[in-house]
Coordinates of C-alpha atoms and ligand atoms in Angstrom, one line a residue:
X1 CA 178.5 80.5 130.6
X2 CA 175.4 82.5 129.9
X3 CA 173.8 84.1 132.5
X4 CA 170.9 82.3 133.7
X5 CA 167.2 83.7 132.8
X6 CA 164.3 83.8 134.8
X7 CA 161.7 82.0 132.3
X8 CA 158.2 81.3 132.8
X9 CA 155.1 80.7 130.8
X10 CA 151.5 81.1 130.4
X11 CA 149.4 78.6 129.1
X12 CA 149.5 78.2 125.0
X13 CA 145.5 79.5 124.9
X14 CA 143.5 77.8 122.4
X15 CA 142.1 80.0 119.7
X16 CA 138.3 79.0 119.2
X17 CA 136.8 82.2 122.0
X18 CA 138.5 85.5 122.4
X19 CA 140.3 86.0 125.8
X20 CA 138.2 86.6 128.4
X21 CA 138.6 87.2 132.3
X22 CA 139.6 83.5 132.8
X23 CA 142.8 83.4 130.6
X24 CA 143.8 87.3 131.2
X25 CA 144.1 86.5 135.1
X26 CA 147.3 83.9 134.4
X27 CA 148.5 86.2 131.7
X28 CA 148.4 88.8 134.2
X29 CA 149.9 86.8 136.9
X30 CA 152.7 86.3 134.7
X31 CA 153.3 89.8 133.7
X32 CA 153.8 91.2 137.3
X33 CA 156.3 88.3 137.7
X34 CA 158.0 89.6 134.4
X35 CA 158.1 93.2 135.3
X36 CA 159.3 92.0 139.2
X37 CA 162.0 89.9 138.3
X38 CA 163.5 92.8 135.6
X39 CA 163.2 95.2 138.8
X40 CA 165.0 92.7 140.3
X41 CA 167.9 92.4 138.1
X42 CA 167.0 89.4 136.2
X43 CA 166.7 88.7 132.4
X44 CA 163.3 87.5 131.7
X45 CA 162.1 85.0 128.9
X46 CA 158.1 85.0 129.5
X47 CA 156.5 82.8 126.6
X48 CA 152.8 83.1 125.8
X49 CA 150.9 82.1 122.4
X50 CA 148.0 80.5 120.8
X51 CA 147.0 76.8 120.4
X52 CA 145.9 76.7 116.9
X53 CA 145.8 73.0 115.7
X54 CA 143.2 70.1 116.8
X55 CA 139.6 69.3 116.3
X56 CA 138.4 71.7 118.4
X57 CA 139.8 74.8 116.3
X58 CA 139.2 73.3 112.8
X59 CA 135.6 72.9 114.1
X60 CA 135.0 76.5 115.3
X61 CA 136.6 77.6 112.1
X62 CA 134.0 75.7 110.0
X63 CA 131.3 76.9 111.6
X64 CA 132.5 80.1 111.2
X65 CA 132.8 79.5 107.2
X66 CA 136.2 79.7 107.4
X67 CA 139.6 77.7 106.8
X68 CA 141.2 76.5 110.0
X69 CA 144.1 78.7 108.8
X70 CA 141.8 82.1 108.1
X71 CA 140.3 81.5 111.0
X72 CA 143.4 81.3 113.4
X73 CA 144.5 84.1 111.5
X74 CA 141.7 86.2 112.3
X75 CA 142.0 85.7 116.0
X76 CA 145.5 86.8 116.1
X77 CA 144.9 90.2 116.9
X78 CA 142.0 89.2 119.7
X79 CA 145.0 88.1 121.4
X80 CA 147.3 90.6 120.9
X81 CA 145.7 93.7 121.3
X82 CA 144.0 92.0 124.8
X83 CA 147.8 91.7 125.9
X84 CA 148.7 95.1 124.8
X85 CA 145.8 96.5 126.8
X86 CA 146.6 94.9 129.8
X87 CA 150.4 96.0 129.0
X88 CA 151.7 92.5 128.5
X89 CA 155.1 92.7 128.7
X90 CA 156.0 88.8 127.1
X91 CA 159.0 88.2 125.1
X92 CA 158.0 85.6 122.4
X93 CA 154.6 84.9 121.3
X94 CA 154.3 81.5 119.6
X95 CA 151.5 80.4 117.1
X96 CA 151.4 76.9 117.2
X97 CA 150.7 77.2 113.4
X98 CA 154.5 78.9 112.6
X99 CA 156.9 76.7 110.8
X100 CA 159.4 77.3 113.6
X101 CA 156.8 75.3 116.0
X102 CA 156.6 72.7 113.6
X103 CA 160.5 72.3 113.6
X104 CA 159.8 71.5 117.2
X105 CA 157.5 69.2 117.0
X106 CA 159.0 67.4 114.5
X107 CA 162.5 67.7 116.3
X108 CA 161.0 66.0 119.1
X109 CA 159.0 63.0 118.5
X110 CA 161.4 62.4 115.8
X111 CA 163.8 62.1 118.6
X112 CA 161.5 59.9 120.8
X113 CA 160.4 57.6 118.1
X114 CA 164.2 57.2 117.4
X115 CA 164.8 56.3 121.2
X116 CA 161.6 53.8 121.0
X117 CA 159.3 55.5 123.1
X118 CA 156.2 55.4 120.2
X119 CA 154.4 52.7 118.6
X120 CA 151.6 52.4 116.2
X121 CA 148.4 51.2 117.7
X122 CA 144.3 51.5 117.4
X123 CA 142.7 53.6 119.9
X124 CA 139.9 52.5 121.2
X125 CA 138.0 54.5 123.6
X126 CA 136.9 58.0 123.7
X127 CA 137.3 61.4 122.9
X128 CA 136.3 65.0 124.1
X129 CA 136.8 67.8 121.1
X130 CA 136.3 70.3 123.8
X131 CA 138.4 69.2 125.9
X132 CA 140.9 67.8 123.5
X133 CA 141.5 64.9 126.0
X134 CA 141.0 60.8 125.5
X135 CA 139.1 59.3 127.7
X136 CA 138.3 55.6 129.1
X137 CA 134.7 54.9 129.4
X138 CA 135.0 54.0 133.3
X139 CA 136.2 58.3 134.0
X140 CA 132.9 59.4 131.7
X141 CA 129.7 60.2 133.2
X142 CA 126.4 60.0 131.8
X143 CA 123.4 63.0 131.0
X144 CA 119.8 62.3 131.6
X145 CA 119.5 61.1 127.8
X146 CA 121.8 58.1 129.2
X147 CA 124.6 60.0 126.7
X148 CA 128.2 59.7 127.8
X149 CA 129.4 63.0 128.5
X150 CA 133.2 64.3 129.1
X151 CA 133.6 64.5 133.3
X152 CA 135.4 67.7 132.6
X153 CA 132.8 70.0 130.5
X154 CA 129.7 67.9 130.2
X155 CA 129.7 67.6 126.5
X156 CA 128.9 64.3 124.6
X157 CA 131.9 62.4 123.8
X158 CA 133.0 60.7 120.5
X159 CA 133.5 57.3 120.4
X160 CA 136.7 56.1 118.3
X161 CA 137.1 52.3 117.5
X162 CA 140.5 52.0 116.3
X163 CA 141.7 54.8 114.9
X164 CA 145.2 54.2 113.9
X165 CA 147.4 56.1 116.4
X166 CA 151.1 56.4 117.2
X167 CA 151.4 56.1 121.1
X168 CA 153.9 57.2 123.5
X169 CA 154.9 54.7 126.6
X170 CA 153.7 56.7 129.0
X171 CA 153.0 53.4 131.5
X172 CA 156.7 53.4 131.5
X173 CA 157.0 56.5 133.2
X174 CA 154.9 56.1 136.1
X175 CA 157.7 55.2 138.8
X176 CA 160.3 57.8 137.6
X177 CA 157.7 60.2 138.3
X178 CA 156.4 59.3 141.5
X179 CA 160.1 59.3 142.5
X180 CA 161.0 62.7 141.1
X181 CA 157.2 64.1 142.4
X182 CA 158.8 62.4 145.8
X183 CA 162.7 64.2 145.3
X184 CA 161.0 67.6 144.6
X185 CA 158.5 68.7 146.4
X186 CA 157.8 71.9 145.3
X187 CA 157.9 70.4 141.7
X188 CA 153.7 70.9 141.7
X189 CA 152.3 73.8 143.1
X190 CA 150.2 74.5 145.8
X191 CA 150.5 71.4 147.5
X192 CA 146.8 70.7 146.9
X193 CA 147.7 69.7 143.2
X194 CA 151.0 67.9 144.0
X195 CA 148.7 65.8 146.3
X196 CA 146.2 65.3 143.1
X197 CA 148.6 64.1 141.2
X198 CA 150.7 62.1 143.1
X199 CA 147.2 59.9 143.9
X200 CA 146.7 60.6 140.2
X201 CA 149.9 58.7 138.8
X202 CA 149.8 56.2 141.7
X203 CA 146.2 55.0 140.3
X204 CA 148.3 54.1 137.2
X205 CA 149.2 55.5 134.1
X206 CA 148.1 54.3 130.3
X207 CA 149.8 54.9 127.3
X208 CA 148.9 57.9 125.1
X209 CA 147.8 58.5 121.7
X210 CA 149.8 61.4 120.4
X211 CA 149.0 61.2 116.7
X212 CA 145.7 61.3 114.7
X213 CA 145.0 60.4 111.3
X214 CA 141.5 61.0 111.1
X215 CA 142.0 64.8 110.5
X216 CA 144.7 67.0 109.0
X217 CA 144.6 69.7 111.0
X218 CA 147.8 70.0 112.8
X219 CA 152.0 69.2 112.2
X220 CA 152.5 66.1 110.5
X221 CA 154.9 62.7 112.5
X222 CA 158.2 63.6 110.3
X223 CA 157.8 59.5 110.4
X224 CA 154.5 59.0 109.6
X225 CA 153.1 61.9 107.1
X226 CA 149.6 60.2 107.5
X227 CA 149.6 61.5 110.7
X228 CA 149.6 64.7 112.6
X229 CA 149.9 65.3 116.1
X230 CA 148.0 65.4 119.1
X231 CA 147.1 68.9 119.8
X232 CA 148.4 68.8 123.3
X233 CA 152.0 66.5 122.0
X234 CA 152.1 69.8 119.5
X235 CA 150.9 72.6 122.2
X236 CA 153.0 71.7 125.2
X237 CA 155.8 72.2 122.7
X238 CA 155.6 76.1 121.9
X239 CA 156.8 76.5 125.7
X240 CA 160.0 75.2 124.0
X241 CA 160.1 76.9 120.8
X242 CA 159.8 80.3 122.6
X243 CA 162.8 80.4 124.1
X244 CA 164.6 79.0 120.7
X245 CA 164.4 74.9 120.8
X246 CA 165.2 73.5 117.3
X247 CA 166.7 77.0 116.1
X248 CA 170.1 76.9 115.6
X249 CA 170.4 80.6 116.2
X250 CA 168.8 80.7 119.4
X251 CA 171.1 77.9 121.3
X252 CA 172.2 79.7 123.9
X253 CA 169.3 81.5 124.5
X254 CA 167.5 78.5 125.0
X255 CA 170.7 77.0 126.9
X256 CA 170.0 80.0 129.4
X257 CA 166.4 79.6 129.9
X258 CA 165.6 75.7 130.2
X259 CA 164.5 74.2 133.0
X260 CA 162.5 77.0 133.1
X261 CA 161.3 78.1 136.3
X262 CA 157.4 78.0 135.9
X263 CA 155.0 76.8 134.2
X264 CA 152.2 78.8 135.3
X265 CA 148.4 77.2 134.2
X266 CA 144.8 76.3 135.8
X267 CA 143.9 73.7 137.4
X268 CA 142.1 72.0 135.1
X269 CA 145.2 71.2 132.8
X270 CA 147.5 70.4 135.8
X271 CA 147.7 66.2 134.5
X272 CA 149.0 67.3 130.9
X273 CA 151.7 69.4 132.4
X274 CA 152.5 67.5 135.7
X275 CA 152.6 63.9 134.4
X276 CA 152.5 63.9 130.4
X277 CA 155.0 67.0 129.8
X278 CA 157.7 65.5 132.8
X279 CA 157.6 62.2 131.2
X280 CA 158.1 63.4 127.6
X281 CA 161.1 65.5 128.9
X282 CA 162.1 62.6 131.0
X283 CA 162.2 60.8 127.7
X284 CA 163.7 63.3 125.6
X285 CA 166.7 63.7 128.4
X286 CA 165.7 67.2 129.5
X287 CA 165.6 68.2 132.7
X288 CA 162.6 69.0 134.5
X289 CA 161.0 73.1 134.8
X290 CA 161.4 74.0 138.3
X291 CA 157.8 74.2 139.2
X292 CA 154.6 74.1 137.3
X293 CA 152.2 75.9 139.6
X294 CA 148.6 75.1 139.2
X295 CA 146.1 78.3 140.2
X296 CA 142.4 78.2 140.9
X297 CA 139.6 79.4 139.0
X298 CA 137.8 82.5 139.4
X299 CA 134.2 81.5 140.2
X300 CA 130.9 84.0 139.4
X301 CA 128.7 82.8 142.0
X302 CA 130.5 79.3 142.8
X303 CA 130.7 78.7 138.7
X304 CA 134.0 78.6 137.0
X305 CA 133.4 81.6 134.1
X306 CA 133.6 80.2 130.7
X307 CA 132.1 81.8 127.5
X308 CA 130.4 78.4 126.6
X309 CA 128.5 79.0 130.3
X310 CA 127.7 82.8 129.0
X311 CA 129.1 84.1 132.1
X312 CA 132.4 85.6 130.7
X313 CA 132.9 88.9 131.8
X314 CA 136.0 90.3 129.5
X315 CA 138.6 92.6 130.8
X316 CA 137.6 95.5 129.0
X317 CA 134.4 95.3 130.9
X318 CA 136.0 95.5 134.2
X319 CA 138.8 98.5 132.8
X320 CA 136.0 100.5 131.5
X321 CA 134.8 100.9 135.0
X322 CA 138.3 100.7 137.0
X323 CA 140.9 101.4 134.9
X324 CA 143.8 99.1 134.0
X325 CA 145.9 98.9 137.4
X326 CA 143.0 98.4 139.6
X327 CA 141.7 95.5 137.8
X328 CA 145.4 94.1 137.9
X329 CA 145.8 94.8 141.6
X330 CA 142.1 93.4 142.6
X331 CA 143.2 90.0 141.0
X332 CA 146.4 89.6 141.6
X333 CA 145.7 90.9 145.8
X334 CA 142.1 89.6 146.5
X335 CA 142.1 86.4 145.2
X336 CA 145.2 84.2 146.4
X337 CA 147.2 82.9 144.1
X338 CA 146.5 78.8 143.6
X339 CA 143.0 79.1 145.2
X340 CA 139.3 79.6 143.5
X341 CA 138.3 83.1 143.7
X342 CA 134.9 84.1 143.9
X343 CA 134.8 87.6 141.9
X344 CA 131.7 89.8 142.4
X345 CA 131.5 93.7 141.6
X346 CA 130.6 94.4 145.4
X347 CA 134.5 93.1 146.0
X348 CA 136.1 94.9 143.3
X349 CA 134.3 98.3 144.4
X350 CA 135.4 97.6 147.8
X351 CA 139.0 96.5 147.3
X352 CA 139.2 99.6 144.5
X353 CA 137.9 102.7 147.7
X354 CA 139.9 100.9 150.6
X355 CA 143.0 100.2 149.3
X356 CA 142.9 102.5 146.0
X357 CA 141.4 105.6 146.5
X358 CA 141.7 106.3 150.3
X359 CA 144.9 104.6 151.0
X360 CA 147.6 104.8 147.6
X361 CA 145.8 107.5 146.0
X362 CA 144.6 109.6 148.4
X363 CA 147.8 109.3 150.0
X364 CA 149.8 110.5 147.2
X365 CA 147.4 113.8 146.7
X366 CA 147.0 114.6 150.3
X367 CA 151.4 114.3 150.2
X368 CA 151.7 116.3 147.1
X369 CA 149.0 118.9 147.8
X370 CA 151.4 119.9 151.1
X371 CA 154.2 119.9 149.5
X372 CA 153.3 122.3 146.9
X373 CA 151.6 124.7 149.7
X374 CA 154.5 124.6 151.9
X375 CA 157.6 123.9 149.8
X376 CA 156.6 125.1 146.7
X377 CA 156.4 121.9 145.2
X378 CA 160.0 121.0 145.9
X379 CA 161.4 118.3 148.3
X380 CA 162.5 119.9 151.4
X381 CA 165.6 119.5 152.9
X382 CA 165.5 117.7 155.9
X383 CA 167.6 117.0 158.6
X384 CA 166.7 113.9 159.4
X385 CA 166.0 114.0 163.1
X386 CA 162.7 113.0 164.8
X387 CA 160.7 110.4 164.8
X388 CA 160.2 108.3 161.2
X389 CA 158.3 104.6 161.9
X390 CA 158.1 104.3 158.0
X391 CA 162.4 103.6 158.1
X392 CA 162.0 100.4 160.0
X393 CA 159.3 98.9 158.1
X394 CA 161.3 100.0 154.9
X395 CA 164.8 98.1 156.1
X396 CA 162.6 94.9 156.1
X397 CA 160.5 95.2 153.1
X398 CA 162.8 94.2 150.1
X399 CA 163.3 90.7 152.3
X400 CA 159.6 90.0 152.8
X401 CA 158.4 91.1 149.5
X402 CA 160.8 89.9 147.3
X403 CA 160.2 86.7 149.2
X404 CA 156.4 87.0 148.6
X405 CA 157.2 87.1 144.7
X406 CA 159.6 84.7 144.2
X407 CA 156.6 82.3 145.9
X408 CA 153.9 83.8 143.2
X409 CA 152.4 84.6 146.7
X410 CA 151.1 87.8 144.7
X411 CA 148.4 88.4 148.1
X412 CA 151.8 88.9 150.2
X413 CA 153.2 91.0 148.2
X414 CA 150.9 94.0 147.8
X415 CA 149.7 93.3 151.0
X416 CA 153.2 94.6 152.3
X417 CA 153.4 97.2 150.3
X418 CA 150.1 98.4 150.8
X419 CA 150.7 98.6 154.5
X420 CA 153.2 100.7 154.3
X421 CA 151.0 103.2 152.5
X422 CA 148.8 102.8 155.4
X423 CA 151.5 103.7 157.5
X424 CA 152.2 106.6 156.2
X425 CA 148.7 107.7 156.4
X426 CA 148.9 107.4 160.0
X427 CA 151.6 109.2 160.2
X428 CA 149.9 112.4 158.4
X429 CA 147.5 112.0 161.3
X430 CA 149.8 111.5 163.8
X431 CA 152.5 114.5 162.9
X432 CA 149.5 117.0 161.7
X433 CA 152.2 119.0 159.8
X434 CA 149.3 121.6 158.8
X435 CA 149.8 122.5 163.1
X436 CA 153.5 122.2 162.3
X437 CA 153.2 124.8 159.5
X438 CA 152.0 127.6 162.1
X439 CA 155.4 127.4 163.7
X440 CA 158.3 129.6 162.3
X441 CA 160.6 126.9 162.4
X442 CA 159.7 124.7 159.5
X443 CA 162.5 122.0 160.5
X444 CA 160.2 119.5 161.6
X445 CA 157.4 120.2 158.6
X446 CA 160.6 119.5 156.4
X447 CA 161.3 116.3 158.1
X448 CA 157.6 114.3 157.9
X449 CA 156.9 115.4 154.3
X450 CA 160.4 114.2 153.7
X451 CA 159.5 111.1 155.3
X452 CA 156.1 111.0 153.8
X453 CA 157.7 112.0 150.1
X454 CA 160.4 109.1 150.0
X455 CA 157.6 106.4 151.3
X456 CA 155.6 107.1 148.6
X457 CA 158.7 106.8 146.0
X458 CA 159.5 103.6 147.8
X459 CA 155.9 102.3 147.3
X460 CA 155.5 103.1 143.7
X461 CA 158.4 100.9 143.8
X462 CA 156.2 98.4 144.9
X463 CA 153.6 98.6 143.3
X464 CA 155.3 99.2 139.9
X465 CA 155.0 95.0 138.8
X466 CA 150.8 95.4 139.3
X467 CA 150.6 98.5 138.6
X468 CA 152.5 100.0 136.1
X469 CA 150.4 102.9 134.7
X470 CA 150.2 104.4 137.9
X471 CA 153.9 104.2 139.2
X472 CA 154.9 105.1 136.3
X473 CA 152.9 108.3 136.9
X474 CA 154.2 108.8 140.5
X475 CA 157.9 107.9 139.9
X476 CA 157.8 111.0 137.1
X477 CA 156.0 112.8 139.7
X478 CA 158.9 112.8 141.8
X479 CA 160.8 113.4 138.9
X480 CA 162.5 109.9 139.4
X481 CA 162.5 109.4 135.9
X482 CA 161.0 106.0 134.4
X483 CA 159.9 103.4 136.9
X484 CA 160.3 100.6 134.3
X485 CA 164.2 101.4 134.1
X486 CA 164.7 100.2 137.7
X487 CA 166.6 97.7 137.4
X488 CA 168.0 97.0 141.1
X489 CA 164.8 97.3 143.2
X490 CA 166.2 96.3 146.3
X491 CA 169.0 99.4 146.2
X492 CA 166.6 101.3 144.6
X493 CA 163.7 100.8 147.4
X494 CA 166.8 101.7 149.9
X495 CA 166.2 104.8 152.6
X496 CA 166.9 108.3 152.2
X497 CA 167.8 109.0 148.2
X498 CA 164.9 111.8 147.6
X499 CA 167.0 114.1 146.8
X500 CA 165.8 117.9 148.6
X501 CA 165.1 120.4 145.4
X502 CA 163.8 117.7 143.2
X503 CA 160.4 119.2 142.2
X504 CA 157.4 117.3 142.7
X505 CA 154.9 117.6 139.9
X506 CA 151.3 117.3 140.7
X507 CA 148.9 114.6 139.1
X508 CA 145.2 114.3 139.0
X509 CA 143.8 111.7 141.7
X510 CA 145.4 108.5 140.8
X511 CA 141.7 106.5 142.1
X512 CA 138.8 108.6 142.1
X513 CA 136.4 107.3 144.4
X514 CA 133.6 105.0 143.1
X515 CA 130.1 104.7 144.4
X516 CA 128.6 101.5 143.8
X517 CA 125.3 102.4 142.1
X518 CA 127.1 104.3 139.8
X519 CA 129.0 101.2 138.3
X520 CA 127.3 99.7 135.4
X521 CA 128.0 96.2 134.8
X522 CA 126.8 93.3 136.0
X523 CA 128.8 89.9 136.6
X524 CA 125.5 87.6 136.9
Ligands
MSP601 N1 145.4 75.1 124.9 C1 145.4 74.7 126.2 C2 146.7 74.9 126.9 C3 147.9 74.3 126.2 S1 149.3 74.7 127.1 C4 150.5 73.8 126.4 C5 144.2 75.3 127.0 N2 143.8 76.5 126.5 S2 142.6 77.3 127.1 O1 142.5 78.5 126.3 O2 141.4 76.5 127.1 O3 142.8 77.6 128.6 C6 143.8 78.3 129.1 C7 143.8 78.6 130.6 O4 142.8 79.4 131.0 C8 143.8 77.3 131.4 O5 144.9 77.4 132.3 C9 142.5 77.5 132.2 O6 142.6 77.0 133.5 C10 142.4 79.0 132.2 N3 141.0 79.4 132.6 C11 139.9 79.3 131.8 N4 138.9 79.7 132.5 C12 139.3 80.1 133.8 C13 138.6 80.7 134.8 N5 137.4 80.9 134.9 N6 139.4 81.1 135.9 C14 140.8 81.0 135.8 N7 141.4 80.4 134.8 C15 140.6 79.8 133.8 O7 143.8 74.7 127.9

């Protein structure tokens, strides 16, 4: 049997913006759980792409002069080079727009509509473009104009009296799911959501239009070519199509990766992929992803950050000023993983000196600076006697971080690994070994820069998933060779394999320090 993978996914982002801060921190996310679980031993699948089809695009890309197709074209790289800047490590990219997706698609509601799941009907209710959801006038609000507007965005919505649909019997489904919601606890992530939903589904569930054929925009029903499908019955299908559904070739592959083990998404899209995407698989006779885990937002004073709200930072913004791995680590560590994060530049600046520059960094300098004065730059060879409080820590560090990542509890995680940094720093104070260099005997000196040398190759470890740039750095410094080779953290992060001779190579500070006034940005 093939080995089971450790698969996951990011949302399938729609192309009518550019990425900003909002869809980089779950792509993000997802790459520090890619580059763990590889540490860790572990093939990965990690699936992103781009939601081409639906209204919403084929708008944008006629106000922009252009042909749905161009224009989905032309936003390609947008997303690309964004990932390779942020050293996205995923292993398939899907376009909703490739024929392989379309085989998909096709594959599947042929499959349903064979199984008798779909029937044709008029839809009669309401629609938001932006959104790309159907509404029913009791969930819509109205503006001051006495307008109905989506309860999501706050754009008008458009009325549809009858369009001729194909709908899927989602009403069915509304028991199985409260029972498997009910078997699985951990199905929907935090708990907050689960509970959303749950109160959600037990409200009652309506079927749902998954075709249109006002508009051509998007794969055509293999059984009706008048119609094309829903952009989310198409979308919510890539997560599929990455890991080889409906390729003949790729069977065991995907055989190896489904269920997969997240879904990872916002908040905002929790219903499509906690109640419509289990009760098409339910359908379909696929089991169930593991969990789909549901994070917050990140909030610019107490607003979610959206382009359309001109309150987008982008991530090159935020590089420019800290570098890649700091912007990483300051998401990924200050805002907890499932909860709304309120980002402001005073945090990031303070997050970047404390942990950053005087703790990682400055600890690695202040380390390698003393072992080039008083071992000419080599590890020294140490007896191992005396006192070394890092060891302890280290013995139960694999259990509580590895634990921390395998809960996307990404807070936990670099929190342990940064206080072990902190540790060490202590010790420096503590042990003094500029006193200890006076003495002739330099058994001692040997011993805590030993001590002090390992802990920092055990934390660059650590730190390797957020960080990569600058463990990569550090591991070569300790001419550990490439940190992205690891492939058995837990050995690898074990006590006492420094070996004494290895030569330690300097580097320039890994954080400079940043003064606040000097950073020129502004996240309104
Ligand atoms: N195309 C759909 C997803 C289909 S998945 C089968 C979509 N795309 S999106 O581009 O609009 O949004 C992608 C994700 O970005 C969502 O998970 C959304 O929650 C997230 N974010 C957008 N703005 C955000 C913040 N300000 N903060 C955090 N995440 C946010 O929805």
């Amino acid at each position: 049997m093939a080995k089971e993978t450790y698969a996951f996914t990011t949302p399938i982002y729609y192309v009518n913006a550019k990425p900003h801060l909002g869809t980089a921190y779950t792509t993000i996310a997802s790459d520090c759980v890619a580059r763990y679980q590889r540490m860790n031993g572990r093939e990965v699948a990690f699936v992103t792409g781009m939601d081409e089809h639906g209204q919403k695009v084929a708008d944008t890309a006629a106000a922009n002069n252009m042909s749905p197709q161009e224009w989905c074209d032309s936003m390609e790289p947008a997303f690309r080079d964004e990932w390779k800047n942020l050293k996205i490590t995923y292993t398939d990219f899907v376009r909703t727009t490739e024929k392989r997706q379309e085989r998909s698609v096709q594959k599947f509601w042929q499959d349903l509509y064979d199984k008798g799941y779909l029937y044709k009907g008029a839809y009669e209710g309401w629609y938001c473009v932006h959104e790309e959801t159907y509404y029913a006038e009791s969930d819509l609000e109205k503006n001051e104009d006495g307008v109905y507007v989506c309860p999501e965005c706050g754009r008008p919505v458009q009325e549809s009296t009858g369009e001729e649909n194909w709908f899927f019997k989602l009403s069915e489904f509304q028991d199985k799911l409260l029972d498997y919601y009910e078997k699985h606890p951990d199905f929907i992530r935090p708990e907050i959501r689960y509970n959303e939903v749950v109160s959600f589904v037990k409200g009652g569930l309506k079927d749902l239009s998954i075709s249109r054929s006002t508009f051509d925009w998007g794969v055509p029903l293999p059984f009706d070519e008048g119609h094309v499908a829903y952009v989310w019955a198409d979308a919510l299908l890539a997560y599929l199509t990455g890991i080889g559904y409906a390729d003949p070739d790729r069977e065991e592959e995907f055989n190896s990766c489904w269920p997969m083990q997240y879904h990872f998404v916002g908040k905002d899209i929790i219903r499509f992929h906690c109640v419509i995407w289990p009760a098409m698989l339910m359908a379909a006779g696929l089991p169930q992803p593991k969990c789909i885990f549901g994070h917050g937002f990140l909030l610019t004073k107490g607003e979610k950050m959206s382009k359309s709200k001109g309150n987008a930072v982008m991530p090159k913004d935020i590089i420019n000023v800290f570098g890649l791995d700091a912007y990483r680590y300051y998401f990924m560590s200050d805002v907890q993983f499932g909860a709304d994060g309120s980002i402001s530049l005073e945090r990031m600046v303070q997050v970047y000196n404390a942990d950053l520059a005087n703790t990682w960094g400055n600890l690695c300098s202040r380390v390698f600076n003393m072992t080039n004065k008083y071992f000419e730059g080599k590890v020294p060879d140490a007896d191992g006697k005396g006192d070394n409080p890092m060891k302890e820590i280290v013995d139960g560090l694999y259990k509580k971080y590895d634990e921390a990542m395998e809960a996307v509890d990404f807070t936990g995680a670099t929190k342990a690994a940064l206080e072990l940094a902190e540790r060490v720093n202590h010790y420096v104070e503590e042990s003094e070994p500029w006193n200890l260099a006076k003495s002739e005997d330099k058994t001692e000196l040997a011993n805590v820069l030993y001590n002090m040398l390992e802990s920092i190759r055990i934390i660059s470890l650590y730190m390797a998933p957020f960080m990569p740039v600058t463990s990569k750095l550090v591991y070569e410094a300790l001419s550990q060779g490439d940190v992205e080779e690891v492939t058995d953290i837990k050995s690898a992060t074990a006590w006492g394999q420094l070996k004494p001779g290895t030569e330690i190579k300097m580097t320039d500070a890994l954080f400079p320090r940043l003064k606040e006034d000097e950073v020129d940005f502004s996240i309104e």
